[in-house]
Amino acid sequence: MNSKTQMKVMVLAVAGAFGAPLHAAEGAVFTGEATAKLYSFDYFKGAGTNSTQFLERYNYQQGMGGDQRGGSYLDLDLSIVGRNAQRNVFELERQGFGAHNHRGTVKANSDTLGFSGYYTNFRSATGGLSFRYNPNAVAGGTDPTYVNANSGYVALFNNDSPGQTLYKIDRTTYGLGLALKPLLFGNSLAAAINYDGYKRDGNRFASYVTGGGDITGAITTRWRGFDLPIDERMNRYTVSLNGAPGGFNLGYEGSIEKFDNKARNFGMADFASATFLLSAGGRTRPLHFVPDSTLVSNNFRFAKNYGSTAVAAGYGLSILEADSFAQIQQTNGYNTGKITTNSAYLNVTSNAVAGVGLEGFVKYNNRDNDSTFPAVGLLNAAANQQLGVRIDKIRSLNYGISATFRPTALKSTVTAGWKREDKDRNLTWSTAAAGGSIQPQRSLYKDNTVSDELYVNWIARPMPGVILRVIPSYVWANETGMVTEPEKAFNLKTKLSYAAANGMLVSGYYNHKENKNANNAFFNNIAASVATTSITQDLDKTQEAAGISLNLPVSEWINTHASLSWMQDDFASYYLSSDRRRFEPGVGNATTLNFLTRDRSTYKIDTYVLNLGGDWQVSDELRWNGGYTWSRSKGNVASGLVLSELPTIDGTISSAVHSLNLGVDYQLKKNVKLKASYVYDYNKDDSYAALTGGYHTLMMGVGFGF
Amino acid sequence: MRRLAVLLAVILGGALHAGAWAAAPMAAKAAPIKGDQCVECHKTEAKTSHAFHGECNSCHVNAGDHAKAHEAREKAKGPNKPPKVVATKPESADCLACHESDKRRMHFAIAEHNKAGVQCRDCHGNHTPKVKALNAGMEKGGKTTALCATCHQDVLAKFSMTSHHPVKEGGATCTGCHDPHASKQATLGAATAQCTSCHQAMRGPHAFEHPPAAEDCKNCHDPHGTPNKKLLTAAQPMQCLQCHSVAGNRHGQGGLVNNTQRITGAVLRDCASCHGTIHGSSADQHLRF
């Protein structure tokens, strides 16, 4: 179905659908409010005369004249509710925060039918905080001393779209839903049909490097970038059926999701004639190819209570297939891209034993890679310098049991449990001669993961309004398949809150998460005849967070809130190097690759967030509100040798964002409300001054009620 | 295709109209509030209850006892008044008695929220919304996000970090990623499905996969927020160096075959600047294009 046809279907369906609920809404009372708003905004400082970079990533504004730096624009909020004695039979809401940030929803309901629709639009600047489109202009971004024939990659950056500095992407989402309620089927069945889609278009800067053999020009032309258009469509159609025959809850959900990449596909040859020369191999290279794809999912769910025992189960099958292929893939016979995922779960909970709640679960997931393999010339385990590792299958089994008690002490609920993850990977490593391919001994990616976890979840209500949560857990793994998986982990989540009768709410939390994995080793030699030496990667990652929060109603008319949060990321791992790339033969020994521990680098960043705010209902007509948020991140992303090499803008994080907002509503007449707000944002970056910039905006609006 | 589209629209519209006609008599039968005795005192609540919640005691199961006790206390004279009976608030089980067959709630019994002791009423205000008005700073984020933030303060703080999903800015919502009624133990589909339901361009299928990306997006990204670019859990280069050694060849300043030569910051500052197809490539095993 092409896009025009889809649009016609949508328009007709909406037109058809609207009539019914509106008919059902006969006799309903409609109320609403339309608020016309005038915004004036101004960006100051920033990366350049036309960009504030950081702030525009999250708040892209544009005036009526098209000016991004400052201007004015009109917007409209709309809210309509139709209500009868039973329900809201009709709801329509539209909110706008500028030409590139707005959304709307519509709902209509009767006893038997429900209709819903939505859209959102959000634009984000995508120029990149690290100025990847112009690393030559960044201190340390390029290094002219890279001149060797086997390096030279970062001696110079070559921008093939030098005139383009504006990068932005719009994401527009939309959807329709039709719910056929149980009353329509005698309370035996419920059904829903949903359509969801999005359009994503704009551009981003894409970089790449050519291979050493792909280029015949000067070595400083290898590292390149260009303006890559984005033009994507996603359309998903979902059917849901739910029924409860004979006390069984049964559910089915099936969906077809089509993703289309409509943007022009680029290849290296697109830029060859202008700036550099390519070998024959280089001319066939696609750049950032994104395939069209289709995902078909079928999920079945089941739930049933047997006395005090409840059973929940489900099975899902999803198949993701590529619908388009790059020219080089087609040339080499790569014509199937297919990932099949089977998943299932079974969960049993029981209160059969007095005073104890028991639970057991099993969850299974199997990911099969059914894509073309081998594709000689592209993807071939038997050829030198080809595939390092191909994931054929990942099969995981998670299972566990837990018991819940309710001791009277502190009115507690305590759950103690154990669970295990068992993951098995079928991997194909290159079978090319040793020294000509990445061998499993030279990778930290492994076949198996087996880990156990013990946990306790304690919730106490020692006095009215007080809730204490303490959730410690400990993980230990016999095998880990990836560095990021914990060999040992200790997690602790705690929260204490108190809600007073007068509406005051005070809470505090502390979270601690510590992962270690020393179960990683490279081996210099892969031949059994040669003495092997190993080099170990040892990972240690700790995340801590703490915060306090207070919501305090000072009076019936004044509410205030304050919160302070602290987060710390502390990470350490080795910086390892090798004399050649892992698939290349070593020096003087065809099977040896020499690794070296260069340094142990630590990463430690502290972030603080302070939030203050409140609202004041001065009178029936007048309400003030305001807030201030300050967030500060500071620390080094590396230490020692790595930090000494990094430019300050990349090695050190030192930034703060201030955000101040004030709002006022005034009920001028029964059906007329005046609104105004002022927002001030200021991003200060001490490491990279170009990212410092500010924004302020003033909104004045008039709301008309009806 | 055009005929099919028109036919589909007509059927859809027709079904809706038919349903509305069928619904009309039933709507006429249903009484708005039957608990007249309750309304005498609880006028505001009576005006604001939602569909099918007109019978007060369908949710407040001891409402009758509460009313009787109140009446007895009103009639009693002297100091020995009968004790108050507080009307109970609905437990999740009371709500699920009607709503469990709903596809999103059929597994609420094993949902994380339920296990944590969160009741339906903690989020859903049957009489009035939990979040009534938003301050100017949260208008873009919306009421749902504000509601989630009342409990998940640690997550809310992450959305103030340098790199974050634009939730407070209105570009995303908590419920766009998280189903508050669902259980992690009852998820189906690929481990990356939740992220790639919006980020389809990353899902491939790729001829050359990057294993951590194929297994779980969270291996490299924290979706709520981080101090690093691109929501990375650690900044480059250490994000990459935890798994990868750096070869002198191609990466070293001289491009020589040894592992002690200098590798400068121009290489270390952003691995993905050269390895640009970091999530997977159609044609390059080194994920460069």
GROMACS .gro file of N, CA, C and O in nm, chain A residues 447-501:
model
  220
  447ASP      N    1   3.095  -1.776   2.425
  447ASP     CA    2   2.976  -1.855   2.393
  447ASP      C    3   2.869  -1.854   2.503
  447ASP      O    4   2.750  -1.856   2.474
  448ASN      N    5   2.914  -1.853   2.627
  448ASN     CA    6   2.817  -1.880   2.734
  448ASN      C    7   2.814  -1.772   2.842
  448ASN      O    8   2.917  -1.712   2.875
  449THR      N    9   2.696  -1.754   2.894
  449THR     CA   10   2.676  -1.672   3.013
  449THR      C   11   2.593  -1.754   3.111
  449THR      O   12   2.486  -1.804   3.075
  450VAL      N   13   2.644  -1.770   3.230
  450VAL     CA   14   2.568  -1.838   3.335
  450VAL      C   15   2.582  -1.757   3.463
  450VAL      O   16   2.694  -1.740   3.514
  451SER      N   17   2.473  -1.705   3.511
  451SER     CA   18   2.481  -1.624   3.632
  451SER      C   19   2.363  -1.653   3.724
  451SER      O   20   2.256  -1.695   3.678
  452ASP      N   21   2.385  -1.635   3.851
  452ASP     CA   22   2.281  -1.652   3.953
  452ASP      C   23   2.262  -1.521   4.027
  452ASP      O   24   2.356  -1.443   4.040
  453GLU      N   25   2.143  -1.503   4.077
  453GLU     CA   26   2.114  -1.380   4.152
  453GLU      C   27   2.027  -1.414   4.272
  453GLU      O   28   1.928  -1.487   4.261
  454LEU      N   29   2.068  -1.362   4.386
  454LEU     CA   30   1.985  -1.369   4.506
  454LEU      C   31   1.936  -1.228   4.538
  454LEU      O   32   2.014  -1.132   4.527
  455TYR      N   33   1.813  -1.217   4.574
  455TYR     CA   34   1.761  -1.083   4.603
  455TYR      C   35   1.659  -1.086   4.715
  455TYR      O   36   1.597  -1.190   4.743
  456VAL      N   37   1.645  -0.973   4.777
  456VAL     CA   38   1.544  -0.953   4.881
  456VAL      C   39   1.472  -0.822   4.851
  456VAL      O   40   1.536  -0.723   4.811
  457ASN      N   41   1.344  -0.823   4.864
  457ASN     CA   42   1.264  -0.702   4.845
  457ASN      C   43   1.183  -0.681   4.973
  457ASN      O   44   1.090  -0.754   5.002
  458TRP      N   45   1.225  -0.583   5.050
  458TRP     CA   46   1.160  -0.558   5.180
  458TRP      C   47   1.086  -0.425   5.174
  458TRP      O   48   1.145  -0.320   5.147
  459ILE      N   49   0.956  -0.434   5.197
  459ILE     CA   50   0.873  -0.313   5.204
  459ILE      C   51   0.811  -0.307   5.343
  459ILE      O   52   0.746  -0.403   5.386
  460ALA      N   53   0.837  -0.199   5.413
  460ALA     CA   54   0.783  -0.185   5.550
  460ALA      C   55   0.697  -0.061   5.560
  460ALA      O   56   0.727   0.042   5.497
  461ARG      N   57   0.592  -0.073   5.637
  461ARG     CA   58   0.504   0.042   5.665
  461ARG      C   59   0.493   0.055   5.816
  461ARG      O   60   0.390   0.022   5.876
  462PRO      N   61   0.599   0.104   5.879
  462PRO     CA   62   0.607   0.103   6.025
  462PRO      C   63   0.506   0.194   6.092
  462PRO      O   64   0.472   0.173   6.208
  463MET      N   65   0.460   0.296   6.025
  463MET     CA   66   0.359   0.385   6.083
  463MET      C   67   0.278   0.446   5.968
  463MET      O   68   0.322   0.443   5.852
  464PRO      N   69   0.163   0.499   5.997
  464PRO     CA   70   0.080   0.554   5.889
  464PRO      C   71   0.155   0.656   5.804
  464PRO      O   72   0.217   0.749   5.857
  465GLY      N   73   0.153   0.636   5.675
  465GLY     CA   74   0.216   0.731   5.584
  465GLY      C   75   0.360   0.703   5.554
  465GLY      O   76   0.418   0.762   5.462
  466VAL      N   77   0.424   0.613   5.629
  466VAL     CA   78   0.567   0.587   5.609
  466VAL      C   79   0.585   0.456   5.533
  466VAL      O   80   0.527   0.353   5.570
  467ILE      N   81   0.662   0.464   5.430
  467ILE     CA   82   0.695   0.343   5.353
  467ILE      C   83   0.847   0.336   5.336
  467ILE      O   84   0.910   0.432   5.290
  468LEU      N   85   0.902   0.222   5.371
  468LEU     CA   86   1.045   0.199   5.354
  468LEU      C   87   1.064   0.083   5.257
  468LEU      O   88   1.002  -0.022   5.273
  469ARG      N   89   1.147   0.106   5.157
  469ARG     CA   90   1.177  -0.002   5.062
  469ARG      C   91   1.327  -0.026   5.063
  469ARG      O   92   1.405   0.069   5.046
  470VAL      N   93   1.365  -0.149   5.079
  470VAL     CA   94   1.507  -0.187   5.074
  470VAL      C   95   1.517  -0.310   4.985
  470VAL      O   96   1.454  -0.413   5.012
  471ILE      N   97   1.594  -0.297   4.879
  471ILE     CA   98   1.601  -0.406   4.780
  471ILE      C   99   1.748  -0.436   4.748
  471ILE      O  100   1.805  -0.375   4.657
  472PRO      N  101   1.810  -0.525   4.823
  472PRO     CA  102   1.946  -0.564   4.789
  472PRO      C  103   1.946  -0.689   4.699
  472PRO      O  104   1.855  -0.771   4.706
  473SER      N  105   2.047  -0.700   4.615
  473SER     CA  106   2.063  -0.821   4.534
  473SER      C  107   2.210  -0.845   4.506
  473SER      O  108   2.290  -0.750   4.503
  474TYR      N  109   2.243  -0.970   4.487
  474TYR     CA  110   2.383  -1.005   4.458
  474TYR      C  111   2.383  -1.103   4.341
  474TYR      O  112   2.308  -1.200   4.338
  475VAL      N  113   2.469  -1.074   4.243
  475VAL     CA  114   2.480  -1.158   4.123
  475VAL      C  115   2.620  -1.216   4.118
  475VAL      O  116   2.719  -1.145   4.144
  476TRP      N  117   2.630  -1.341   4.086
  476TRP     CA  118   2.761  -1.398   4.058
  476TRP      C  119   2.750  -1.487   3.935
  476TRP      O  120   2.649  -1.555   3.915
  477ALA      N  121   2.850  -1.480   3.851
  477ALA     CA  122   2.845  -1.552   3.724
  477ALA      C  123   2.958  -1.653   3.714
  477ALA      O  124   3.073  -1.621   3.747
  478ASN      N  125   2.924  -1.770   3.671
  478ASN     CA  126   3.028  -1.870   3.644
  478ASN      C  127   3.095  -1.841   3.511
  478ASN      O  128   3.213  -1.863   3.494
  479GLU      N  129   3.016  -1.790   3.418
  479GLU     CA  130   3.070  -1.755   3.287
  479GLU      C  131   3.004  -1.625   3.241
  479GLU      O  132   2.886  -1.604   3.266
  480THR      N  133   3.081  -1.543   3.175
  480THR     CA  134   3.024  -1.423   3.114
  480THR      C  135   3.059  -1.423   2.966
  480THR      O  136   3.169  -1.461   2.927
  481GLY      N  137   2.964  -1.378   2.885
  481GLY     CA  138   2.986  -1.377   2.741
  481GLY      C  139   3.034  -1.242   2.690
  481GLY      O  140   3.089  -1.233   2.580
  482MET      N  141   3.012  -1.139   2.769
  482MET     CA  142   3.054  -1.005   2.728
  482MET      C  143   3.111  -0.930   2.847
  482MET      O  144   3.074  -0.957   2.962
  483VAL      N  145   3.197  -0.837   2.817
  483VAL     CA  146   3.258  -0.757   2.923
  483VAL      C  147   3.153  -0.684   3.006
  483VAL      O  148   3.166  -0.669   3.128
  484THR      N  149   3.048  -0.640   2.938
  484THR     CA  150   2.946  -0.560   3.007
  484THR      C  151   2.860  -0.643   3.102
  484THR      O  152   2.785  -0.587   3.181
  485GLU      N  153   2.868  -0.773   3.093
  485GLU     CA  154   2.793  -0.857   3.187
  485GLU      C  155   2.871  -0.866   3.318
  485GLU      O  156   2.994  -0.880   3.317
  486PRO      N  157   2.802  -0.863   3.429
  486PRO     CA  158   2.875  -0.869   3.556
  486PRO      C  159   2.919  -1.010   3.592
  486PRO      O  160   2.842  -1.105   3.579
  487GLU      N  161   3.042  -1.018   3.635
  487GLU     CA  162   3.088  -1.144   3.695
  487GLU      C  163   3.042  -1.147   3.841
  487GLU      O  164   3.003  -1.250   3.893
  488LYS      N  165   3.049  -1.029   3.901
  488LYS     CA  166   2.995  -1.011   4.036
  488LYS      C  167   2.926  -0.875   4.038
  488LYS      O  168   2.979  -0.778   3.986
  489ALA      N  169   2.811  -0.873   4.098
  489ALA     CA  170   2.739  -0.745   4.107
  489ALA      C  171   2.665  -0.736   4.238
  489ALA      O  172   2.606  -0.835   4.283
  490PHE      N  173   2.670  -0.619   4.296
  490PHE     CA  174   2.590  -0.593   4.416
  490PHE      C  175   2.504  -0.471   4.389
  490PHE      O  176   2.555  -0.365   4.352
  491ASN      N  177   2.376  -0.488   4.403
  491ASN     CA  178   2.283  -0.378   4.380
  491ASN      C  179   2.204  -0.352   4.507
  491ASN      O  180   2.165  -0.446   4.576
  492LEU      N  181   2.181  -0.226   4.533
  492LEU     CA  182   2.099  -0.191   4.649
  492LEU      C  183   2.012  -0.072   4.611
  492LEU      O  184   2.063   0.030   4.563
  493LYS      N  185   1.883  -0.086   4.631
  493LYS     CA  186   1.791   0.026   4.610
  493LYS      C  187   1.718   0.049   4.741
  493LYS      O  188   1.662  -0.046   4.799
  494THR      N  189   1.717   0.171   4.787
  494THR     CA  190   1.646   0.202   4.911
  494THR      C  191   1.564   0.329   4.890
  494THR      O  192   1.604   0.419   4.815
  495LYS      N  193   1.453   0.334   4.956
  495LYS     CA  194   1.371   0.456   4.951
  495LYS      C  195   1.287   0.463   5.078
  495LYS      O  196   1.228   0.364   5.120
  496LEU      N  197   1.285   0.579   5.136
  496LEU     CA  198   1.203   0.604   5.254
  496LEU      C  199   1.113   0.723   5.224
  496LEU      O  200   1.162   0.830   5.182
  497SER      N  201   0.984   0.704   5.241
  497SER     CA  202   0.892   0.816   5.212
  497SER      C  203   0.791   0.830   5.324
  497SER      O  204   0.756   0.733   5.392
  498TYR      N  205   0.746   0.953   5.341
  498TYR     CA  206   0.645   0.982   5.442
  498TYR      C  207   0.541   1.077   5.382
  498TYR      O  208   0.574   1.184   5.332
  499ALA      N  209   0.417   1.033   5.385
  499ALA     CA  210   0.307   1.115   5.336
  499ALA      C  211   0.221   1.155   5.456
  499ALA      O  212   0.163   1.068   5.522
  500ALA      N  213   0.218   1.284   5.483
  500ALA     CA  214   0.140   1.331   5.598
  500ALA      C  215  -0.004   1.356   5.557
  500ALA      O  216  -0.036   1.370   5.439
  501ALA      N  217  -0.088   1.365   5.657
  501ALA     CA  218  -0.230   1.384   5.630
  501ALA      C  219  -0.258   1.517   5.561
  501ALA      O  220  -0.356   1.532   5.488
   0.00000   0.00000   0.00000
